[in-house]
PDB file of C-alpha atoms and ligand atoms in Angstrom:
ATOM      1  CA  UNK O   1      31.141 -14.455  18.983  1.00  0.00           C
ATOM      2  CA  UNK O   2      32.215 -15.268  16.165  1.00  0.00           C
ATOM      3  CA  UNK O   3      35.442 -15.053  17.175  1.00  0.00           C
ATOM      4  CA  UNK O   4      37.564 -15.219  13.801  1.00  0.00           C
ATOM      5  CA  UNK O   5      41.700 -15.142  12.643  1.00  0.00           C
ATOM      6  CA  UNK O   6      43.520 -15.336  10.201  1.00  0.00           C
ATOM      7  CA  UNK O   7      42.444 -18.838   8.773  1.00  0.00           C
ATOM      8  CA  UNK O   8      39.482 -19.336  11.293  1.00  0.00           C
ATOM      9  CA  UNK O   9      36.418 -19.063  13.026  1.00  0.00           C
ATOM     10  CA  UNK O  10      35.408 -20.052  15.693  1.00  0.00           C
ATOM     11  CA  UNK O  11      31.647 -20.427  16.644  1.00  0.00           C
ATOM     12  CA  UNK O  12      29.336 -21.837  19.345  1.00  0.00           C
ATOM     13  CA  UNK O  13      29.010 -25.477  18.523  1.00  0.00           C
ATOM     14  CA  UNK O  14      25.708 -27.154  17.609  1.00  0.00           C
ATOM     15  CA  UNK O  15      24.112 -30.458  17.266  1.00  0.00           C
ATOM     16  CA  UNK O  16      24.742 -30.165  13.585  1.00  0.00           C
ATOM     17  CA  UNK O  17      28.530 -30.188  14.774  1.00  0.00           C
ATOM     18  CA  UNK O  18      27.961 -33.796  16.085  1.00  0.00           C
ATOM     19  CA  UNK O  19      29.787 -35.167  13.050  1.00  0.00           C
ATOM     20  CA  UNK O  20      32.641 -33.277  13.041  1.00  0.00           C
ATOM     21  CA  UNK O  21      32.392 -33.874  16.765  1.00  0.00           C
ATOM     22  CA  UNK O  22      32.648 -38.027  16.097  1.00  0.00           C
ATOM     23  CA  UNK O  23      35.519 -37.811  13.950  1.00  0.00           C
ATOM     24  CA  UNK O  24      37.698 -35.813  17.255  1.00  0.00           C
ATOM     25  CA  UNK O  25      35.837 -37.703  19.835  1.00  0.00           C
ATOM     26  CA  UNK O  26      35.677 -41.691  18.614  1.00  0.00           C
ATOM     27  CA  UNK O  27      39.029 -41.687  17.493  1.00  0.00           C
ATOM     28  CA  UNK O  28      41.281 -43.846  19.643  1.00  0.00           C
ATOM     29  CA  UNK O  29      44.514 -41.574  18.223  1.00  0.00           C
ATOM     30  CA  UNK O  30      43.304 -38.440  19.169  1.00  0.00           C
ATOM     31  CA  UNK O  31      41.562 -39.321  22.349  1.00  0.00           C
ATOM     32  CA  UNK O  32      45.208 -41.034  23.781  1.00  0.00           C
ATOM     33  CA  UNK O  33      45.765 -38.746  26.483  1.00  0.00           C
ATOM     34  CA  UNK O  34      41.585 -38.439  27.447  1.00  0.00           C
ATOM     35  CA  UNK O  35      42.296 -42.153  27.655  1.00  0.00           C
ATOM     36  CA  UNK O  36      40.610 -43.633  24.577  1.00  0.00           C
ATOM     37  CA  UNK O  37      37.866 -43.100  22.180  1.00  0.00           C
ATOM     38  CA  UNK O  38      34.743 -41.793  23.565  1.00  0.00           C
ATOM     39  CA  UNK O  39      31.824 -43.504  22.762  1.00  0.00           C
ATOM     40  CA  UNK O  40      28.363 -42.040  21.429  1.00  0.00           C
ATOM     41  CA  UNK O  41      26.772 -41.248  24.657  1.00  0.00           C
ATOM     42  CA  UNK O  42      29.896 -39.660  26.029  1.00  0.00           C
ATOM     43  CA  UNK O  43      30.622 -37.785  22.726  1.00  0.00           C
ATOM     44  CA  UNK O  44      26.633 -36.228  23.378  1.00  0.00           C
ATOM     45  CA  UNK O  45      27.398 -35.626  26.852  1.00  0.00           C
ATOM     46  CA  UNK O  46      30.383 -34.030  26.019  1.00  0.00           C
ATOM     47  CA  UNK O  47      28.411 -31.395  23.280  1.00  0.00           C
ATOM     48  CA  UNK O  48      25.867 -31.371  25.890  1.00  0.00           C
ATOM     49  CA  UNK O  49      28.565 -30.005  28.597  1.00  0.00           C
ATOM     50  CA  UNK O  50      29.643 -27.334  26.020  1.00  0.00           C
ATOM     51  CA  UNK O  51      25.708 -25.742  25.136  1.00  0.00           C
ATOM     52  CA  UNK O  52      25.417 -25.958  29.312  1.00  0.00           C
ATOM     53  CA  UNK O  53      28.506 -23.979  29.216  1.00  0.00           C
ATOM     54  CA  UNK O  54      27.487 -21.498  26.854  1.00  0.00           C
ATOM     55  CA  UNK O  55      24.218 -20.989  28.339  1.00  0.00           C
ATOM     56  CA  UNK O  56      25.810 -20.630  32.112  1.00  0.00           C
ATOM     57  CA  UNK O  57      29.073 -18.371  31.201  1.00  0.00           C
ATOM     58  CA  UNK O  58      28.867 -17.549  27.963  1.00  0.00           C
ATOM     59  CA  UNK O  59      31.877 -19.644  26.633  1.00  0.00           C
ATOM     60  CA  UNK O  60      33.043 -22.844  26.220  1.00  0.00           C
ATOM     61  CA  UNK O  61      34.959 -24.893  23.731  1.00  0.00           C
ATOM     62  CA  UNK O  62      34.009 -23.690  20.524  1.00  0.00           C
ATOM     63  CA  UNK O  63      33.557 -25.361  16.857  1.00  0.00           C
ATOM     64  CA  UNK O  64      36.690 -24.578  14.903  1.00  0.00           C
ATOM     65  CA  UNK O  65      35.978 -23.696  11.547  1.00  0.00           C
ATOM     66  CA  UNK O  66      38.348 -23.358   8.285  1.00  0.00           C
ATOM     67  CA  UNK O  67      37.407 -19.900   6.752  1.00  0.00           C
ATOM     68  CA  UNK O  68      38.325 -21.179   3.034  1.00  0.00           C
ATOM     69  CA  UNK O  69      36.038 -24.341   3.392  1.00  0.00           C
ATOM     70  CA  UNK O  70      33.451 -23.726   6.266  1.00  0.00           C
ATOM     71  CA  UNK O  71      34.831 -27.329   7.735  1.00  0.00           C
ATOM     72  CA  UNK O  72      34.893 -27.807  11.112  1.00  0.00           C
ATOM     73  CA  UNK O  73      38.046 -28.820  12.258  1.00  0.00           C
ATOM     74  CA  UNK O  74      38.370 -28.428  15.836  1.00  0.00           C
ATOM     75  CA  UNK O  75      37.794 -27.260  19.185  1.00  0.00           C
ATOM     76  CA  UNK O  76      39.029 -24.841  21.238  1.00  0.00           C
ATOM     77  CA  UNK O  77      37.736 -22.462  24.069  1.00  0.00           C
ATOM     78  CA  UNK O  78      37.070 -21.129  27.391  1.00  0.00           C
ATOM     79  CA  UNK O  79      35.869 -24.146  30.326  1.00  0.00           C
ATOM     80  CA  UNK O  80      36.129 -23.424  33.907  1.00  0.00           C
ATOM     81  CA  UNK O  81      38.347 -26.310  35.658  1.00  0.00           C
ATOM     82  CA  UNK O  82      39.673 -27.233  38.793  1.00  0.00           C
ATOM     83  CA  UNK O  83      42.965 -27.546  39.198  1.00  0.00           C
ATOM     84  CA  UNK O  84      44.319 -28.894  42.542  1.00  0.00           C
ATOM     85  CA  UNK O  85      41.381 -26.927  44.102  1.00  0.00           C
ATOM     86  CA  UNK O  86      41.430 -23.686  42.348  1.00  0.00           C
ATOM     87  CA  UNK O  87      38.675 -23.019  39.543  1.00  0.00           C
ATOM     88  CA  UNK O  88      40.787 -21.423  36.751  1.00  0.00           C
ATOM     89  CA  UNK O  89      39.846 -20.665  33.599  1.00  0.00           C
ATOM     90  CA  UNK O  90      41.418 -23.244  30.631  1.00  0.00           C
ATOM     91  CA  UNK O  91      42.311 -22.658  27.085  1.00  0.00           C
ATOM     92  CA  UNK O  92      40.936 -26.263  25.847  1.00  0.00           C
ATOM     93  CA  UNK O  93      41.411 -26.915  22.092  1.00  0.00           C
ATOM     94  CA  UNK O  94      40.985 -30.835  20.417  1.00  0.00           C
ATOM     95  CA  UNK O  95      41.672 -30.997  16.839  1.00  0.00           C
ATOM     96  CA  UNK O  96      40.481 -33.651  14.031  1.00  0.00           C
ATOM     97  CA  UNK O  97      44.106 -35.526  13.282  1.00  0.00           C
ATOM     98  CA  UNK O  98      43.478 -34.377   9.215  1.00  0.00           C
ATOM     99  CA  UNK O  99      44.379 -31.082  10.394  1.00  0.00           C
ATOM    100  CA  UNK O 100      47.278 -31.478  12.909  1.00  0.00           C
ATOM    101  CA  UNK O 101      50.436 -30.216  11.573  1.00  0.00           C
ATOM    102  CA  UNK O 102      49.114 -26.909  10.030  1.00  0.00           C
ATOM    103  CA  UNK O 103      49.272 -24.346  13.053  1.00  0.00           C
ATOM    104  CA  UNK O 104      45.788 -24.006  13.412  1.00  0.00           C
ATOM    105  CA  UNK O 105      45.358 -25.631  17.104  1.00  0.00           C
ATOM    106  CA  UNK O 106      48.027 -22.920  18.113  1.00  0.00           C
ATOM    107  CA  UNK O 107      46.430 -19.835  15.924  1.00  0.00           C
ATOM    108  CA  UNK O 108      43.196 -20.452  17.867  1.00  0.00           C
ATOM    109  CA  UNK O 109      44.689 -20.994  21.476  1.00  0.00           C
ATOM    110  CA  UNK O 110      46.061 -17.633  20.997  1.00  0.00           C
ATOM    111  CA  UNK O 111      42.610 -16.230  19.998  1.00  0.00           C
ATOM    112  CA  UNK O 112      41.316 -17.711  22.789  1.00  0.00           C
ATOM    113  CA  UNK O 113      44.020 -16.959  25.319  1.00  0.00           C
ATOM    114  CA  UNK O 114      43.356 -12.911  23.986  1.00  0.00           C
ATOM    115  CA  UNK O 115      39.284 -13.918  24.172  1.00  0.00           C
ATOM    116  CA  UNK O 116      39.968 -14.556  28.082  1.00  0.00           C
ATOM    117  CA  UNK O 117      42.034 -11.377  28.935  1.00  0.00           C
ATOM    118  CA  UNK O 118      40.178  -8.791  27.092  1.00  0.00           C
ATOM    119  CA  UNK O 119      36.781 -10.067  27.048  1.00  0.00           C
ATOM    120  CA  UNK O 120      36.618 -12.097  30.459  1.00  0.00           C
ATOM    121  CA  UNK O 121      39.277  -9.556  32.533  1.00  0.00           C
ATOM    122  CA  UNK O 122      41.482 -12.687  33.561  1.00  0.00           C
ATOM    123  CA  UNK O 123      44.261 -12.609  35.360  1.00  0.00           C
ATOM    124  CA  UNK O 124      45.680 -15.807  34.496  1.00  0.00           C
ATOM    125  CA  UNK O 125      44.918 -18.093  32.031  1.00  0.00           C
ATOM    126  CA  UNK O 126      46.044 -22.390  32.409  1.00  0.00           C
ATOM    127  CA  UNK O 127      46.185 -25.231  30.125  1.00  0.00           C
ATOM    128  CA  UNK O 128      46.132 -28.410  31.980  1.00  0.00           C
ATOM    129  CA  UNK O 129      47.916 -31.406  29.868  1.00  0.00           C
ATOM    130  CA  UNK O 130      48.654 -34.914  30.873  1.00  0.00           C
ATOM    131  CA  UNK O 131      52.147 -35.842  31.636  1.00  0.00           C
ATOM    132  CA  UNK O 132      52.585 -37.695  28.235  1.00  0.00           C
ATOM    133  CA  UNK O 133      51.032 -35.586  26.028  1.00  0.00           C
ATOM    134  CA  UNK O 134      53.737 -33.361  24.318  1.00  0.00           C
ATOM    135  CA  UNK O 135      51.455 -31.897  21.134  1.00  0.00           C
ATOM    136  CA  UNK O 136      49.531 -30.275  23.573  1.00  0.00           C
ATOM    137  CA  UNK O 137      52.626 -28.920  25.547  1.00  0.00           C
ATOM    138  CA  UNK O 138      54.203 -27.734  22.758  1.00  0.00           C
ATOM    139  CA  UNK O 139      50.583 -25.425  21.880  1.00  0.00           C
ATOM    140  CA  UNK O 140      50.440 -24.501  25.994  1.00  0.00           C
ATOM    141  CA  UNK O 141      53.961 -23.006  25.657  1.00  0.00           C
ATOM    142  CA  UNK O 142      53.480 -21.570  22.180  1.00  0.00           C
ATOM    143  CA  UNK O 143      51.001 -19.307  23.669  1.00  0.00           C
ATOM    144  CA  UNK O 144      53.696 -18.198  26.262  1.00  0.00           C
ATOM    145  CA  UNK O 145      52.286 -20.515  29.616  1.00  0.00           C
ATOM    146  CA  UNK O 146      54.776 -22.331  31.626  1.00  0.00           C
ATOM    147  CA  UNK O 147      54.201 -25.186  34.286  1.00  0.00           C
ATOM    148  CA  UNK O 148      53.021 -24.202  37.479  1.00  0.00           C
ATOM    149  CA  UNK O 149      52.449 -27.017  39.297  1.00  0.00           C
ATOM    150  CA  UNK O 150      52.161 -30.674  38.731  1.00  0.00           C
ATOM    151  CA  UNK O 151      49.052 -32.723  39.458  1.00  0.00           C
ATOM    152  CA  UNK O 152      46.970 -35.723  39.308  1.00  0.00           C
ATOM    153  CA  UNK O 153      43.710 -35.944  37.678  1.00  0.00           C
ATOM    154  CA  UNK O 154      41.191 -38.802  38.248  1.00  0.00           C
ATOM    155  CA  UNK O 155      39.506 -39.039  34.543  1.00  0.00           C
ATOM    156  CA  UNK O 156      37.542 -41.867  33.433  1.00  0.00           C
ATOM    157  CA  UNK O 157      38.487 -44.242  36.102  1.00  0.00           C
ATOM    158  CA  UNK O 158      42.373 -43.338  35.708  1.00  0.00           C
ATOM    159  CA  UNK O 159      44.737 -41.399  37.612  1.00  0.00           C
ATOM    160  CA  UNK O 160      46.437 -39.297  35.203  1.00  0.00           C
ATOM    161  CA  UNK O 161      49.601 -37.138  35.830  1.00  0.00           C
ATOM    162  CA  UNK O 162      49.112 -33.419  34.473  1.00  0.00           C
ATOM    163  CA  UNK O 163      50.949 -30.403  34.094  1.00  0.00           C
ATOM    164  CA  UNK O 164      49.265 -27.028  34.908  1.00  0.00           C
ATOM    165  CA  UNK O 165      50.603 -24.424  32.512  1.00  0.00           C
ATOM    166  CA  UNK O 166      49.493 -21.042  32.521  1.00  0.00           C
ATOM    167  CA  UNK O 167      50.252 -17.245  31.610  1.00  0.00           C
ATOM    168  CA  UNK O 168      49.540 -13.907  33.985  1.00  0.00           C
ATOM    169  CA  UNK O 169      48.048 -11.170  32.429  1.00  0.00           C
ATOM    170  CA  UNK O 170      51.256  -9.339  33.016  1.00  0.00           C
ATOM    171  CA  UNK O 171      53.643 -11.611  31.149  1.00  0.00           C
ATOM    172  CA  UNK O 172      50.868 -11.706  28.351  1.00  0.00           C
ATOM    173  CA  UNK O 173      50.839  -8.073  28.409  1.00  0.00           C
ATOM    174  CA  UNK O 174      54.282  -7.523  28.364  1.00  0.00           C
ATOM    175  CA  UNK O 175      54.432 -10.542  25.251  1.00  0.00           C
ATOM    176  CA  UNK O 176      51.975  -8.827  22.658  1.00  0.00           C
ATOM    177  CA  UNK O 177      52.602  -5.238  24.072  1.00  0.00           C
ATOM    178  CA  UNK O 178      48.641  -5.065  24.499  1.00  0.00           C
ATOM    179  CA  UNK O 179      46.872  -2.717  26.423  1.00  0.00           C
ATOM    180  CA  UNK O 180      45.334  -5.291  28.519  1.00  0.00           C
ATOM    181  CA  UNK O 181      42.032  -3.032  27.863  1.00  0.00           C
ATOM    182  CA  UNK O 182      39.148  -5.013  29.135  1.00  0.00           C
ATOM    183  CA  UNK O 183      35.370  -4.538  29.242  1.00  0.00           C
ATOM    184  CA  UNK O 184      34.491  -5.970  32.914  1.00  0.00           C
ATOM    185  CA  UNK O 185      36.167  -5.813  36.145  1.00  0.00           C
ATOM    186  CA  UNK O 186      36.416  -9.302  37.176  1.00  0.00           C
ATOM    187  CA  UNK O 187      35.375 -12.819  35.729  1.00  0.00           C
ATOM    188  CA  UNK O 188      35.041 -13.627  39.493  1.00  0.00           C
ATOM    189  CA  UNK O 189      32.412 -10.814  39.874  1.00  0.00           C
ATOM    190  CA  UNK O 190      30.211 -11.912  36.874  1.00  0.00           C
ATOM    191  CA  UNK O 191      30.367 -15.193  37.388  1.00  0.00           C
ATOM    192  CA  UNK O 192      29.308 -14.998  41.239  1.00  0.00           C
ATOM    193  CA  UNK O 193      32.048 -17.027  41.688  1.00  0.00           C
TER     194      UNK O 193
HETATM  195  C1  LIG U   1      47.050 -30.846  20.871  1.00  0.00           C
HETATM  196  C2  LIG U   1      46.782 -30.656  19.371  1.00  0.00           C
HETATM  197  C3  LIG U   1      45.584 -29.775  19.161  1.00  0.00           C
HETATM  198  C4  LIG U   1      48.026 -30.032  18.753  1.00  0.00           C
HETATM  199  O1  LIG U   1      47.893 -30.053  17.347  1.00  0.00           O
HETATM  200  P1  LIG U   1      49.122 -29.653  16.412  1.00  0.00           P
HETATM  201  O2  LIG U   1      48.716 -29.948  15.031  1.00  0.00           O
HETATM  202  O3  LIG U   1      50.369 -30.282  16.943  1.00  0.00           O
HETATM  203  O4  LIG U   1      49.269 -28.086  16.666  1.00  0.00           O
HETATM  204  P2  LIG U   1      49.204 -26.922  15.606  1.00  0.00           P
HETATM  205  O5  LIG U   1      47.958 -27.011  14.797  1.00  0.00           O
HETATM  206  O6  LIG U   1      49.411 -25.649  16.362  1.00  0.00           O
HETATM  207  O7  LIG U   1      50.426 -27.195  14.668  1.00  0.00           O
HETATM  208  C5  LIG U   1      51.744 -26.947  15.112  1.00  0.00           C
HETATM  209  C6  LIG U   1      52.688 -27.638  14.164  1.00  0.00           C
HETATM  210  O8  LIG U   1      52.393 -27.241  12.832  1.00  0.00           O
HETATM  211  C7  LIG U   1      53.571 -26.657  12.231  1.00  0.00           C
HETATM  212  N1  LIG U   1      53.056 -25.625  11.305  1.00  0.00           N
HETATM  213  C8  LIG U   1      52.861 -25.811   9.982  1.00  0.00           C
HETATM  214  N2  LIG U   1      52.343 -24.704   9.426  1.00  0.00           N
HETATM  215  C9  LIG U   1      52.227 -23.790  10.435  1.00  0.00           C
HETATM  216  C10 LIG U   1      51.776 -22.459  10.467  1.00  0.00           C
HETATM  217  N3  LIG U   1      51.320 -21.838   9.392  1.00  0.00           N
HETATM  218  N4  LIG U   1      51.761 -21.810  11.667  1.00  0.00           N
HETATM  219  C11 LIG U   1      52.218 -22.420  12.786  1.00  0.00           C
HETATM  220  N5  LIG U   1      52.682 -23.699  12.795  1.00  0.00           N
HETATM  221  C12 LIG U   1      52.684 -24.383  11.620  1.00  0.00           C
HETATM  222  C13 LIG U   1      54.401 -26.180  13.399  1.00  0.00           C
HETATM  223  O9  LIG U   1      55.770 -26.127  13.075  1.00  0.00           O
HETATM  224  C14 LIG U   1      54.129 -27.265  14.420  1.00  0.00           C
HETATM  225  O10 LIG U   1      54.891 -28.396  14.139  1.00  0.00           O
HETATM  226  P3  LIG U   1      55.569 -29.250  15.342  1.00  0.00           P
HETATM  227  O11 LIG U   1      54.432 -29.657  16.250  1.00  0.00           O
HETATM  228  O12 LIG U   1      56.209 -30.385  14.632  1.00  0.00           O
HETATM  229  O13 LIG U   1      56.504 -28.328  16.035  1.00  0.00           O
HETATM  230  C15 LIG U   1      46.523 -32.033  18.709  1.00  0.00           C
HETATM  231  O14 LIG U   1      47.642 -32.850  18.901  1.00  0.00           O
HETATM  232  C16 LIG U   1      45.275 -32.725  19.233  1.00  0.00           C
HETATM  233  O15 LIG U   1      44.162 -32.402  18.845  1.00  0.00           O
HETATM  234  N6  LIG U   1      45.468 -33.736  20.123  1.00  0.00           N
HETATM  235  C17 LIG U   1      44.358 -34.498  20.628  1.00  0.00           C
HETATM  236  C18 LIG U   1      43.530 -33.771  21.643  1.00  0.00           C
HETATM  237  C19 LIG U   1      44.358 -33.320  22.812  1.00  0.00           C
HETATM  238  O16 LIG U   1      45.144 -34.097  23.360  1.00  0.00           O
HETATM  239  N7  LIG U   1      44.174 -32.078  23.199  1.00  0.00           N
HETATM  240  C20 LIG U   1      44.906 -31.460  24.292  1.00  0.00           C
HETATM  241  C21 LIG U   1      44.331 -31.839  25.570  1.00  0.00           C
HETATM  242  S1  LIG U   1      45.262 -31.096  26.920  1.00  0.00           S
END
């Protein structure tokens, strides 16, 4: 880390990030399909869940910053989830509404997506997205996933409907002709998972 493209960076977030964090987390638009704006303590909780996950793995969902300005605009990462049972890893990625509409949620899934396969040694990567929420579908199959299973997820005292996309490391291979050169055997192994 720093992981950068094009346009971005992205960066391990901090509390000085808890601004840029409000203006994702307490708004009612973006937060539709987590259902509804989270309030203070759960926006905390929620930074506090990424430094755990940083500390623990050594990812999580990171700050998205434009290169040209140094705002933060975003997030998007690596979290561990369970999906129907199975801990997989996630591409995760929340963007402030200012800044839908320009490609960047989709230029840093991809980094991200890469990030997992070359640096973690995945073998699959998922995106799990709730039945209604077709931004986020379009971005899961714009980095080459398709739906593997459907499933329910209780959230926040609702049962939400998702879809579990996700791309092998072979189809990814074959889709950006890359090596598939990694630095560690397993995620499984380091993790102790
Ligand atoms: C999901 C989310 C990140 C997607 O954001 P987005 O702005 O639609 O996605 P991108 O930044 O990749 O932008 C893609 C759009 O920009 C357009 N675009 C403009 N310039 C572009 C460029 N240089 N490169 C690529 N696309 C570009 C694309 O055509 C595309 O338009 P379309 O969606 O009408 O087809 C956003 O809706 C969000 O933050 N939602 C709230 C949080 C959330 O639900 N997260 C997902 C939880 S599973």
């Amino acid at each position: 880390m720093p992981l950068t493209t094009d346009r971005l960076i992205l960066r391990e977030m901090t509390e000085a990030d808890l601004p840029g964090l409000r203006a994702i987390m307490q708004d009612a638009e973006t937060m539709t399909a987590y259902e509804g704006a989270y309030s203070e303590a759960e926006t905390v909780a929620w930074l506090d869940w990424q430094l755990a996950n940083y500390r623990e793995y050594g990812f999580g969902l990171w700050a998205v910053v434009l290169k040209e300005t140094d705002t933060m605009i975003g997030q998007c990462g690596i979290t561990w989830q369970d999906i129907d049972g199975h801990r997989v890893l996630e591409v995760g990625y929340l963007f402030n509404r200012a800044f839908w509409h320009h490609g960047y949620a989709i230029e840093a899934a991809r980094a991200c997506r890469d990030w997992a396969f070359t640096q973690l040694g995945a073998c699959e990567v998922f995106a799990q997205v709730r039945d209604t929420n077709i931004a986020s579908m379009n971005v899961a199959i714009r980095m080459g996933m398709t739906i593997r299973s459907r499933f329910t997820k209780h959230f926040r005292g609702v049962d939400m409907p998702h879809f579990a996309f996700a791309i092998t490391r072979e189809a990814w291979m074959l889709s950006t002709h890359n090596t598939g050169a990694w630095p560690r055997s397993t995620v499984e192994e380091d993790s102790g998972a």
